Tab-separated table of C-alpha atoms in Angstrom:
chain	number	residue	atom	x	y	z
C	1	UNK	CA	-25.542	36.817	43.981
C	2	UNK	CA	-28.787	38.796	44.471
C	3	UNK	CA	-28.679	42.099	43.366
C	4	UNK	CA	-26.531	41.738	40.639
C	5	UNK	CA	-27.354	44.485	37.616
C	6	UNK	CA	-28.724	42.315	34.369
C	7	UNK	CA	-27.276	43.577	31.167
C	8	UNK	CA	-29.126	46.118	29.692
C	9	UNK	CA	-30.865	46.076	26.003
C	10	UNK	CA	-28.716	48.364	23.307
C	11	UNK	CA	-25.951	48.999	26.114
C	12	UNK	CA	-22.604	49.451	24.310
C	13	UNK	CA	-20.517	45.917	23.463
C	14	UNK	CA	-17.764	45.454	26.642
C	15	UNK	CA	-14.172	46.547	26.243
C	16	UNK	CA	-11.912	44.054	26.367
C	17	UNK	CA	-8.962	44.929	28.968
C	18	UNK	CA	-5.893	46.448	27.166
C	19	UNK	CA	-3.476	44.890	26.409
C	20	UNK	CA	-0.238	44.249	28.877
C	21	UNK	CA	3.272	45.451	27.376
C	22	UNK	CA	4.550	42.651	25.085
C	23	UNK	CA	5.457	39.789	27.036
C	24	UNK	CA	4.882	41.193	29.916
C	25	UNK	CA	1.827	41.580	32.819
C	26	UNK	CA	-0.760	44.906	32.926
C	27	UNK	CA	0.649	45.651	36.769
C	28	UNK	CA	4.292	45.829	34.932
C	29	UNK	CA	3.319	49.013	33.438
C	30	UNK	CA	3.325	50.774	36.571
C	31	UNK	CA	5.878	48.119	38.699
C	32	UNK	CA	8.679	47.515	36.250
C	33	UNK	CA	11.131	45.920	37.885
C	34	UNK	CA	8.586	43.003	39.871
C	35	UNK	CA	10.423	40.375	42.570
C	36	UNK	CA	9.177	36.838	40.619
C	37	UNK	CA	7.194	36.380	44.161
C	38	UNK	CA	5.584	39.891	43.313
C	39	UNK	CA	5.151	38.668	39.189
C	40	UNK	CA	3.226	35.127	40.857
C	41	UNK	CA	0.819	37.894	42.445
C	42	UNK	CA	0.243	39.968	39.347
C	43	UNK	CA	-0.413	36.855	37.371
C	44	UNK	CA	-3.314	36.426	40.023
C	45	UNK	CA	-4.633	39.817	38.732
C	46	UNK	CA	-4.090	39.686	35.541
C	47	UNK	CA	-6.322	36.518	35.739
C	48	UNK	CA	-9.492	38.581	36.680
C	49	UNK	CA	-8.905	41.761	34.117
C	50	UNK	CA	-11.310	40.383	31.331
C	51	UNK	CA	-13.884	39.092	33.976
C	52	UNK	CA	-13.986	42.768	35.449
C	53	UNK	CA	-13.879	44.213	32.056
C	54	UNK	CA	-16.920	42.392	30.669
C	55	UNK	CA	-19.131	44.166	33.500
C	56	UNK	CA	-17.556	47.450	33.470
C	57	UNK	CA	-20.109	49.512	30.872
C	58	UNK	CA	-22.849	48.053	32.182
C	59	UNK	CA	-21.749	48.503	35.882
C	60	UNK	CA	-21.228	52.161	34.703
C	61	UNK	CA	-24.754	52.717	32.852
C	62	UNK	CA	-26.141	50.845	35.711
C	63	UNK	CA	-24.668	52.767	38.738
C	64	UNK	CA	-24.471	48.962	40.152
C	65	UNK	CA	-21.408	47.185	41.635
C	66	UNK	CA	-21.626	43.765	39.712
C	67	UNK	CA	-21.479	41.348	43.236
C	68	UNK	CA	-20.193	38.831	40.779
C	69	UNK	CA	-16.846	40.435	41.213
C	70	UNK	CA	-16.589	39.693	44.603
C	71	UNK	CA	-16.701	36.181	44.399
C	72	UNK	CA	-14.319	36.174	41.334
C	73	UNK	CA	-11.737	38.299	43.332
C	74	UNK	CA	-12.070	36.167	46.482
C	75	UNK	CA	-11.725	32.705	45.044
C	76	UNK	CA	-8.554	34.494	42.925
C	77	UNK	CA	-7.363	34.700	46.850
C	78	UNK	CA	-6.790	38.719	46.151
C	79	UNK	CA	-9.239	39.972	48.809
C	80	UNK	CA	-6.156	38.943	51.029
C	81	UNK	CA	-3.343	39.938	48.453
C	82	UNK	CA	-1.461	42.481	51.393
C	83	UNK	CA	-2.327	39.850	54.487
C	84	UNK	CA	0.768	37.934	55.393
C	85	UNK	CA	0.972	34.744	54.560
C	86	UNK	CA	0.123	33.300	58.464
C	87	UNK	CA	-3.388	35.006	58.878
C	88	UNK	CA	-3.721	32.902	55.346
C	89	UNK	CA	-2.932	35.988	52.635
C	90	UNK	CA	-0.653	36.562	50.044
C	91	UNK	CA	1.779	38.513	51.460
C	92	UNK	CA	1.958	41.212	49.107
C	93	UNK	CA	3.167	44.950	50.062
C	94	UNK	CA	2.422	48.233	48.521
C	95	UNK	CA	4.209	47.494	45.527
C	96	UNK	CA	1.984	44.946	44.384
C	97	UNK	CA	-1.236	46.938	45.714
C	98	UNK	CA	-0.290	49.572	43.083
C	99	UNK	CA	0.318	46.941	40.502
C	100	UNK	CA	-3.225	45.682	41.317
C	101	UNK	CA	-5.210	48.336	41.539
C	102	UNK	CA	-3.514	49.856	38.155
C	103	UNK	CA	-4.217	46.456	36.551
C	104	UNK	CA	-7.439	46.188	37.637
C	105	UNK	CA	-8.542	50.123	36.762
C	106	UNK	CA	-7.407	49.097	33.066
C	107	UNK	CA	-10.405	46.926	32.954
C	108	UNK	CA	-13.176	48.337	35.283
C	109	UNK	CA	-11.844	51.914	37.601
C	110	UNK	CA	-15.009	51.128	39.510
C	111	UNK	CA	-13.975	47.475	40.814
C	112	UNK	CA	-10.331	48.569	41.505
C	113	UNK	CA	-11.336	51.673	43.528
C	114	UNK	CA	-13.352	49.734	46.106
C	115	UNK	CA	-10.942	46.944	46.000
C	116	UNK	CA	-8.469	49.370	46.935
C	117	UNK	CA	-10.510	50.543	49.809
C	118	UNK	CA	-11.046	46.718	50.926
C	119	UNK	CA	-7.362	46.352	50.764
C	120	UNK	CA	-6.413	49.281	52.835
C	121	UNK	CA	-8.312	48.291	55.730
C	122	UNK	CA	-5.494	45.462	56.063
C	123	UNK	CA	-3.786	48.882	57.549
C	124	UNK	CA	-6.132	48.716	60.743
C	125	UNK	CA	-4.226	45.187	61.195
C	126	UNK	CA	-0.926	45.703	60.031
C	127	UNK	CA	0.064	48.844	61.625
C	128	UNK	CA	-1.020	47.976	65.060
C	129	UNK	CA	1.060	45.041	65.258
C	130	UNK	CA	3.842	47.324	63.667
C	131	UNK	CA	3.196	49.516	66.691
C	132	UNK	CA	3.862	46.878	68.879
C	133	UNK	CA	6.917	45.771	67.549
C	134	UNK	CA	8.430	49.352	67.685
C	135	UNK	CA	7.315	49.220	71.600
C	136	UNK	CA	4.997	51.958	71.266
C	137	UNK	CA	1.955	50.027	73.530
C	138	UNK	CA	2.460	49.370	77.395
C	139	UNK	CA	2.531	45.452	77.989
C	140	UNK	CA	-0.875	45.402	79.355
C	141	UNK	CA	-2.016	46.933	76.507
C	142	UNK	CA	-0.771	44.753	73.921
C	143	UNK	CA	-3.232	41.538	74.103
C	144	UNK	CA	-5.998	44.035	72.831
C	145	UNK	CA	-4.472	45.724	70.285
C	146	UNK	CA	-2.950	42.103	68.847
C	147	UNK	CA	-6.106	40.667	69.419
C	148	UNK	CA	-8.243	43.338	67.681
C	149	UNK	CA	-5.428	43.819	64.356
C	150	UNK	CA	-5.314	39.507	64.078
C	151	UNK	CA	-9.124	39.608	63.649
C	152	UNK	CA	-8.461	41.702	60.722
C	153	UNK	CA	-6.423	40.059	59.136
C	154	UNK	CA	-7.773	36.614	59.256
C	155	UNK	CA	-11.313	37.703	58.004
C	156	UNK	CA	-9.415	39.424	55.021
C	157	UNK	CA	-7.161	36.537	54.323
C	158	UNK	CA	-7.787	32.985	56.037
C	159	UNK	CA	-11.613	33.471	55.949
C	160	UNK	CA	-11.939	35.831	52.523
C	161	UNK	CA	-13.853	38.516	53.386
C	162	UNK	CA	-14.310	41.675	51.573
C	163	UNK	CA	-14.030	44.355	54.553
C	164	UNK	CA	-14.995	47.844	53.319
C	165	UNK	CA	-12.879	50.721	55.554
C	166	UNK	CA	-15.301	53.477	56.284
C	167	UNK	CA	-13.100	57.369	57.557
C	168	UNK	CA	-15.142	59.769	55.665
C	169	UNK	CA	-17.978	61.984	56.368
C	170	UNK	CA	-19.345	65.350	54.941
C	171	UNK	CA	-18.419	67.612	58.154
C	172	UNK	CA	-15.732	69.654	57.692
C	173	UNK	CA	-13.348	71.570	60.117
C	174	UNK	CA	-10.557	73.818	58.977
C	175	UNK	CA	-7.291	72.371	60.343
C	176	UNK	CA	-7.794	68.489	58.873
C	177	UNK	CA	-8.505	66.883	55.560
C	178	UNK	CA	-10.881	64.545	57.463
C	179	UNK	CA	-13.182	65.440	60.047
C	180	UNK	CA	-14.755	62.531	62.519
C	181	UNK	CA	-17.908	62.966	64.195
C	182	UNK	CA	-19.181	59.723	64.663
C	183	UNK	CA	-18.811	58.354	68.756
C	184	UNK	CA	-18.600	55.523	70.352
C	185	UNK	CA	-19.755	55.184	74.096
C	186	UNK	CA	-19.428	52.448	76.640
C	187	UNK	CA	-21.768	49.472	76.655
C	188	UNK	CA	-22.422	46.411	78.616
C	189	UNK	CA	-19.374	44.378	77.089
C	190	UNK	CA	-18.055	46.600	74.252
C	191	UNK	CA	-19.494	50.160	72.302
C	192	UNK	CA	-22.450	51.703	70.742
C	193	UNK	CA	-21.635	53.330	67.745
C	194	UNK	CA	-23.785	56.220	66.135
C	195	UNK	CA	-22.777	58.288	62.536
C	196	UNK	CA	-22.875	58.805	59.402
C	197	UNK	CA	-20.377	57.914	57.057
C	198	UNK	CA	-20.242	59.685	53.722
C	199	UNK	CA	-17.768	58.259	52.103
C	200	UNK	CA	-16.663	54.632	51.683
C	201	UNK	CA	-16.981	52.123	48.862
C	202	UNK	CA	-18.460	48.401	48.990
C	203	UNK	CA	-21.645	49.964	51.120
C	204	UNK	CA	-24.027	46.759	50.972
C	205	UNK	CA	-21.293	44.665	49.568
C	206	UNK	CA	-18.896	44.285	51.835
C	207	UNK	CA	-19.381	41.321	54.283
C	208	UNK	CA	-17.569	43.658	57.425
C	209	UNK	CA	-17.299	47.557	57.823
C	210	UNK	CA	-14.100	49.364	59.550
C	211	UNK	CA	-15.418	52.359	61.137
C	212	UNK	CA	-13.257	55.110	62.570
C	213	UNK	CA	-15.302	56.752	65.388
C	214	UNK	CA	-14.549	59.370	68.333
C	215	UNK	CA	-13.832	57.833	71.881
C	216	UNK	CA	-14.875	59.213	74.855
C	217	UNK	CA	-12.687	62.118	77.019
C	218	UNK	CA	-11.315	64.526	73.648
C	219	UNK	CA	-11.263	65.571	69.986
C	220	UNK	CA	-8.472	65.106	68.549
C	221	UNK	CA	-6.708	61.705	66.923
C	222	UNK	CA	-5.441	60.878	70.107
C	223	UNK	CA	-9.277	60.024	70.421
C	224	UNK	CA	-10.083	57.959	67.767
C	225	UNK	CA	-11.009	53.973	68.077
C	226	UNK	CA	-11.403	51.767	64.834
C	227	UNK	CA	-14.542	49.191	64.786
C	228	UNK	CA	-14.949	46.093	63.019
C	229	UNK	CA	-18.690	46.050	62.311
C	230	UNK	CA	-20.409	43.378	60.140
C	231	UNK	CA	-22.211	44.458	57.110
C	232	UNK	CA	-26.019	42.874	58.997
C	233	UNK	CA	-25.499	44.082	62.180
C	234	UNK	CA	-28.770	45.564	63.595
C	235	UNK	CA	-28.891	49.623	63.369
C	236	UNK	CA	-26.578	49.677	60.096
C	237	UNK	CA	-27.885	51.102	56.664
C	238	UNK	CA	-27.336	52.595	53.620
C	239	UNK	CA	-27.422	56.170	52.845
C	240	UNK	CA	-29.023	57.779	49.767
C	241	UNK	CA	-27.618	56.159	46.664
C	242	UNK	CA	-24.363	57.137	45.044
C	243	UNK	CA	-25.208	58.826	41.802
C	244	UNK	CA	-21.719	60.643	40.916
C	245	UNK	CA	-20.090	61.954	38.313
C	246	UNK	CA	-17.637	59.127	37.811
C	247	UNK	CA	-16.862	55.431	39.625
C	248	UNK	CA	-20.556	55.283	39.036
C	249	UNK	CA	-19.996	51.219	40.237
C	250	UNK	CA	-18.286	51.318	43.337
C	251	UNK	CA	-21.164	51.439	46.010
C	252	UNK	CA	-20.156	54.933	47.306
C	253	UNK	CA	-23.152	55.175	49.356
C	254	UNK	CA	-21.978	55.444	53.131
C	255	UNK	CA	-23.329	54.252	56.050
C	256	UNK	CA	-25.622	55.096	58.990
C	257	UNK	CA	-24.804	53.897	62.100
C	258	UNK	CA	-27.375	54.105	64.711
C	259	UNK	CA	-26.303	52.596	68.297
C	260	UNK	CA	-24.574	49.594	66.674
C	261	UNK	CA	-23.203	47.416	69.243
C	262	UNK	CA	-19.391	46.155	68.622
C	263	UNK	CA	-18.359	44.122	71.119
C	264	UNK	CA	-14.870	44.502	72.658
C	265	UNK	CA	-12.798	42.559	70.908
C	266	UNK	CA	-14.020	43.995	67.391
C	267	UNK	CA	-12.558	46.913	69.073
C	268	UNK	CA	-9.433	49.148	68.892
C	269	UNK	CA	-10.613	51.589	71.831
C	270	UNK	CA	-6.745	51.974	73.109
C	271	UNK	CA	-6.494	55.505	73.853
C	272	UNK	CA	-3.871	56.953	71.420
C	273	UNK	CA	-3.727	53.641	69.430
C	274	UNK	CA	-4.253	55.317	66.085
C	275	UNK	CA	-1.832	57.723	66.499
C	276	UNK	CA	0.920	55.375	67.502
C	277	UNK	CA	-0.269	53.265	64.272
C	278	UNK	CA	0.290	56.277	61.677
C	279	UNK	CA	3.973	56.692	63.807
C	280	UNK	CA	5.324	53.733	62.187
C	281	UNK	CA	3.550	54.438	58.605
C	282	UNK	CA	5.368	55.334	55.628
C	283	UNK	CA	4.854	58.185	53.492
C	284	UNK	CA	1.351	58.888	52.445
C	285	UNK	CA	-0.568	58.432	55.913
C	286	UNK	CA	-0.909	55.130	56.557
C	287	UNK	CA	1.483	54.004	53.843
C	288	UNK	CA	-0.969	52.873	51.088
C	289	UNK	CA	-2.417	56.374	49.373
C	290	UNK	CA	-0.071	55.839	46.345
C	291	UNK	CA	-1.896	52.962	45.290
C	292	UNK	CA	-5.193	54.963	45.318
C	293	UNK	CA	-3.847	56.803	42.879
C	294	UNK	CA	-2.835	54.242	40.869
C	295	UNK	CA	-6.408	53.556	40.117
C	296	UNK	CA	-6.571	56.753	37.843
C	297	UNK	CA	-3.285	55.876	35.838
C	298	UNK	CA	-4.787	52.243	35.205
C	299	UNK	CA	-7.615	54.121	34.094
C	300	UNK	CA	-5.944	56.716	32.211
C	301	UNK	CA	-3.805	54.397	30.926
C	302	UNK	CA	-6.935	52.499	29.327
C	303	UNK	CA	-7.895	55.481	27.794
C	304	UNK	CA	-4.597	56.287	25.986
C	305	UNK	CA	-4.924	52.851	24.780
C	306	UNK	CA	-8.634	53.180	23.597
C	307	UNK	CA	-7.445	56.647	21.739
C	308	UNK	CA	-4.211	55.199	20.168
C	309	UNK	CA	-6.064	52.434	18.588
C	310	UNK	CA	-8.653	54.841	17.283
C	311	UNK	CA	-6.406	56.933	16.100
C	312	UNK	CA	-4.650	54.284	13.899
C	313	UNK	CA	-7.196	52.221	12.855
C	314	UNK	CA	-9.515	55.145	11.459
C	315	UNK	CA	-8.723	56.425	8.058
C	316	UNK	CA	-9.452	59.375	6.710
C	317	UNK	CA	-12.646	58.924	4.074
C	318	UNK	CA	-11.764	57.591	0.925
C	319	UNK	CA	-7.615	56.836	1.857
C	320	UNK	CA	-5.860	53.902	3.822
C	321	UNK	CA	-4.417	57.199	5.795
C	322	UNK	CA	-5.312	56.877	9.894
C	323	UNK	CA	-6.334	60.298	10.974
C	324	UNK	CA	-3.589	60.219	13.783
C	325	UNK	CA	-1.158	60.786	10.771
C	326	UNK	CA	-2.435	64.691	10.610
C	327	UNK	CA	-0.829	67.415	12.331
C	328	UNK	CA	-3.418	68.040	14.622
C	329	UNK	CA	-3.875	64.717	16.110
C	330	UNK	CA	0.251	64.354	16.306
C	331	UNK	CA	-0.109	66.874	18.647
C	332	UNK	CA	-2.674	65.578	21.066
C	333	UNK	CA	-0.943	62.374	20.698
C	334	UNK	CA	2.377	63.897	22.403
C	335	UNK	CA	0.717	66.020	24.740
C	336	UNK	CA	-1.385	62.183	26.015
C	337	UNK	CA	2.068	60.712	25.710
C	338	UNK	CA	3.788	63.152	27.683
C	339	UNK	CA	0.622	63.709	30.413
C	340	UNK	CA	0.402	59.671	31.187
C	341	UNK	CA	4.469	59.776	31.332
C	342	UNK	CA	4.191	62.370	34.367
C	343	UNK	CA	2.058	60.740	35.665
C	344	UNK	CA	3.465	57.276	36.090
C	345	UNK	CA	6.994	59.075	36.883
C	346	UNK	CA	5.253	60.632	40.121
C	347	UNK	CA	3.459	57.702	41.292
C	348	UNK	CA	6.601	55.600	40.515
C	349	UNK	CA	9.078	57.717	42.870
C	350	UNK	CA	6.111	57.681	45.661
C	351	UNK	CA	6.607	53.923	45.286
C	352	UNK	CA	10.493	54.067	45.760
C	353	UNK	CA	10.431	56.527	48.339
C	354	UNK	CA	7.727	53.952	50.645
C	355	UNK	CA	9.468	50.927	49.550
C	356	UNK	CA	12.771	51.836	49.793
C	357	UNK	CA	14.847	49.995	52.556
C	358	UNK	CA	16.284	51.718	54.247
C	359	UNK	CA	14.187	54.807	53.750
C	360	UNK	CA	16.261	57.139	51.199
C	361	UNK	CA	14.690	60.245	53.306
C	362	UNK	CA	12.818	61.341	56.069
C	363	UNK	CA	8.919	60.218	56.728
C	364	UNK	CA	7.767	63.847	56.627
C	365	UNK	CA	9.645	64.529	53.678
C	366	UNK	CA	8.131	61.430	52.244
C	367	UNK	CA	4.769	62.732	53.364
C	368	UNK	CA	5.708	66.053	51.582
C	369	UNK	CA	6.490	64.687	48.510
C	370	UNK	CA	3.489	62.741	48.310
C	371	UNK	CA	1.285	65.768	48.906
C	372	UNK	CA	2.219	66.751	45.687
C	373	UNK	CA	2.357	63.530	43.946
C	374	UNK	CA	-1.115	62.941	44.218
C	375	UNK	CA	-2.275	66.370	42.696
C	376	UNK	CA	0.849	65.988	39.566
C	377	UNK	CA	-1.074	62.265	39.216
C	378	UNK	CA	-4.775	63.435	39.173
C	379	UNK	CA	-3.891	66.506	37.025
C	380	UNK	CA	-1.771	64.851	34.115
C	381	UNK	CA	-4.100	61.587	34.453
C	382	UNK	CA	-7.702	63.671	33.928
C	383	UNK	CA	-5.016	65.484	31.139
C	384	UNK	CA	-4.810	62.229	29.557
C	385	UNK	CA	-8.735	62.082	29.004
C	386	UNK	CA	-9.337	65.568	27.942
C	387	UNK	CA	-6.520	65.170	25.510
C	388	UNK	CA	-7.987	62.137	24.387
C	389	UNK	CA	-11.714	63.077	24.373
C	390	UNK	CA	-10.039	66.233	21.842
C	391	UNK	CA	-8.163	63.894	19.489
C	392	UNK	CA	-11.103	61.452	18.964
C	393	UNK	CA	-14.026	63.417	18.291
C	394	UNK	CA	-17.593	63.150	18.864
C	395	UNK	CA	-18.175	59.851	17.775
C	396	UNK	CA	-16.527	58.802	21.049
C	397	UNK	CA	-18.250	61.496	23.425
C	398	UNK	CA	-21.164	58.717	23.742
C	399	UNK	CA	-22.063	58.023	27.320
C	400	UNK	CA	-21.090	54.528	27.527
C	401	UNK	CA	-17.188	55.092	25.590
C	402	UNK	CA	-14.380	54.509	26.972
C	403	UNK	CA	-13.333	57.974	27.030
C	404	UNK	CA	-16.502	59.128	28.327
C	405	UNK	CA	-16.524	57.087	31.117
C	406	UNK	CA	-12.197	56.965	31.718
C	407	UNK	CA	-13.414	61.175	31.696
C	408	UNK	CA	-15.478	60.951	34.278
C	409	UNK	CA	-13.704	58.349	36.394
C	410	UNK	CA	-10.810	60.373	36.046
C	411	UNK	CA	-12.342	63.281	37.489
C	412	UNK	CA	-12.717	62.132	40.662
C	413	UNK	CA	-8.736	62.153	40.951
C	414	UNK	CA	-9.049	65.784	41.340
C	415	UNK	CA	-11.693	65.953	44.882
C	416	UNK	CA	-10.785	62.536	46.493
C	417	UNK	CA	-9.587	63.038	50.242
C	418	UNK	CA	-8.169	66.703	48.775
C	419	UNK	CA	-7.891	68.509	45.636
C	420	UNK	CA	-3.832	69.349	44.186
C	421	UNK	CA	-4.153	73.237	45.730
C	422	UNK	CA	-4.473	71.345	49.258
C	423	UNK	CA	-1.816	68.974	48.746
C	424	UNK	CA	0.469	71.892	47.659
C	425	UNK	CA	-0.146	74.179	50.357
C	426	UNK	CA	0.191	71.015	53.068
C	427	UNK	CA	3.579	70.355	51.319
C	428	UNK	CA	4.984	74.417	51.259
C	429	UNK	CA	4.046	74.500	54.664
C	430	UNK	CA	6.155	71.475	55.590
C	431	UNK	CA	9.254	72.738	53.139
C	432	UNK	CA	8.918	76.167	55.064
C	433	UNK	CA	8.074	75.542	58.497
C	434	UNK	CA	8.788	72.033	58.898
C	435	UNK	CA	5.220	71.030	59.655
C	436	UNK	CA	1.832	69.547	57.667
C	437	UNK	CA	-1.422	69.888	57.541
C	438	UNK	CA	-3.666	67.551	60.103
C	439	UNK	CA	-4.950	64.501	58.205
C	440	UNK	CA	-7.574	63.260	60.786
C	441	UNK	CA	-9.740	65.752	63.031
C	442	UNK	CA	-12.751	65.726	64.890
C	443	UNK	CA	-15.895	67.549	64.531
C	444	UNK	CA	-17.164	69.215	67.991
């Protein structure tokens, strides 16, 4: 595909993906106890970990998505691995989104973040037709909301399209962890659509863009529509160029949207229809935020890896001993160990709690607990690297390493959708007055 980043002269060698637990699949790391329908999925993945891996310093010195990877993830049919099996998917659920997205962050953090973005937009089909079979639309309104969650789906599975899910942008308001200021107004046959979207990976990549935008009439969720825009529709373009700190490869640019007609049926313009779809979620919002994080724990996991293997095969100069025999390095060693343990133990009970049937508590008490999950997860994981980054020294500070670049990956645990402190506080404030922060807003 055009646009793909060439290898650069004197870039570092590729890693190889680490290795799986003996005898067993990456994904199984995180997912221990795998259905042998959820194993035939996670041999899918485990398929595409050395393709990914072969781009991923490159990718990373490059700032470039390698569009290679898009192909190689669509023909391994995982661009549908969460759509049912009718709209032509795999039928997967959140346990083997996790699975996948840890796999796959082993090998390249950059690729598995914005596939994890394409697969959560299988949510905008999914929960609406969840909605409707807890009887939360009026008959009349049903054929639209079907119609609109079905076209989802089958572009994600049947027809094997990568479709990016754009929420984001840079305004802020004090009550919501995500503010939306982008509207949609009437037109002729369906909606003009005008914003900017900061956030959102697989900008230029992505063959369709979901865009969350204000309806007419209000400002609150109750007012919110979801569009199903394709990637060369006329008014769409990039914003400035994603130059970050870390996931340097994920196409992070955003979008600007600048009266973009959707027609009607790419539309979910039901008043109140995205509220009634986060009623019947799960846990973390709209029941897939666990497996977001499970992009840092594949990538911190590849880290501890990278440092173990350091730390036994280097000897101290002039004797057969490794230098993670010393005192010192015994001690960063157990504090990695003990960091990526907490981690996984966190992002393992999220998994139980929003896979659990029937539920073992309450949804806001799920939501509560996964306030706090995320921040335990991005704290211990960006541990992990420090502690790493400490026990191998500055030969492996380089900017290309696998520390380096696990560091800096890593790091953007710690900012994405909120920091720890705002998970904490939205938790307390649930534990003590039986309410939680607002995820969505919108900007006035």
């Amino acid at each position: 595909m055009s646009g793909q980043a060439a290898a650069g002269r004197g870039a570092p060698a590729p890693a190889a993906a680490p290795a799986a637990a003996a005898g067993g699949l990456t994904g199984e790391i995180l997912v221990e106890d795998m259905t042998g329908d959820e194993r035939a999925r996670a041999v899918r993945v485990e398929g595409v970990l050395d393709t990914l891996a072969a781009s991923a310093t490159e990718a990373d010195r490059s700032g470039e998505f390698p569009l290679s990877h898009v192909r190689t993830l669509s023909e391994a049919g995982l661009l549908g691995l969460n759509v049912p099996a009718r709209y032509g998917g795999l039928g997967g659920g959140l346990r083997d989104l996790a699975a996948a997205t840890f796999a796959m962050a082993t090998s390249c953090a950059s690729t598995s973040i914005a596939y994890f973005f394409q697969c959560s937009g299988t949510s905008r089909g999914l929960l609406p037709l969840a909605a409707i079979d807890a009887g939360l639309f009026d008959p009349e309104e049903v054929p639209a909301v079907r119609g609109f969650a079905e076209k989802v789906l089958r572009r994600m599975g049947a027809e094997g399209r990568w479709v990016a899910n754009f929420a984001s942008e840079s305004v802020r308001v004090k009550d919501a962890a995500i503010a939306i200021a982008t509207e949609a107004s009437p037109a002729g046959g369906g909606w003009l659509v005008n914003g900017v979207k900061s956030f959102g990976c697989a900008t230029g990549v992505a063959d369709d863009y979901l865009v969350t935008a204000r309806l007419p009439g209000g400002s609150t969720a109750e007012h919110l529509g979801v569009f199903l825009i394709p990637r060369d529709s006329a008014g769409v373009s990039n914003r400035t160029r994603w130059d970050a700190l870390g996931m340097r490869a994920s196409a992070t640019h955003g979008i600007v949207l600048e009266d973009v007609f959707v027609p009607a049926d790419c539309a979910l313009s039901v008043p109140g229809a995205f509220v009634r779809m986060t009623q019947v979620s799960r846990g973390s919002f709209v029941g897939n935020q666990v497996a977001l994080s499970s992009v840092y724990l594949g990538a911190a996991h590849a880290v501890t890896e990278f440092a173990l293997n350091h730390l036994r095969t280097t000897t101290y100069h002039g004797t057969d001993e490794p230098i993670g025999a010393g005192a010192l390095h015994k001690q960063l060693i157990g504090r990695m160990q003990a960091s990526m343990q907490t981690a996984l133990g966190w992002a393992r009970r999220q998994l139980q709690l929003e896979t659990s049937d029937p539920p073992l508590m309450s949804k806001e008490a799920e939501v509560a607990h996964w306030r706090i999950a995320k921040g335990e997860i991005a704290e211990n994981c960006f541990d992990v690297a420090v502690t790493a980054l400490k026990a191998c020294g500055t030969g492996n500070t380089g900017f290309g390493s696998p520390i380096s670049r696990g560091l800096r990956d890593i790091a953007m645990a710690l900012v994405q959708g909120f920091p720890p402190e705002r998970g904490r506080l939205d938790a307390a404030e649930f534990l003590v007055h039986g309410a939680e922060g607002a995820r969505f807003g919108a900007a006035t």
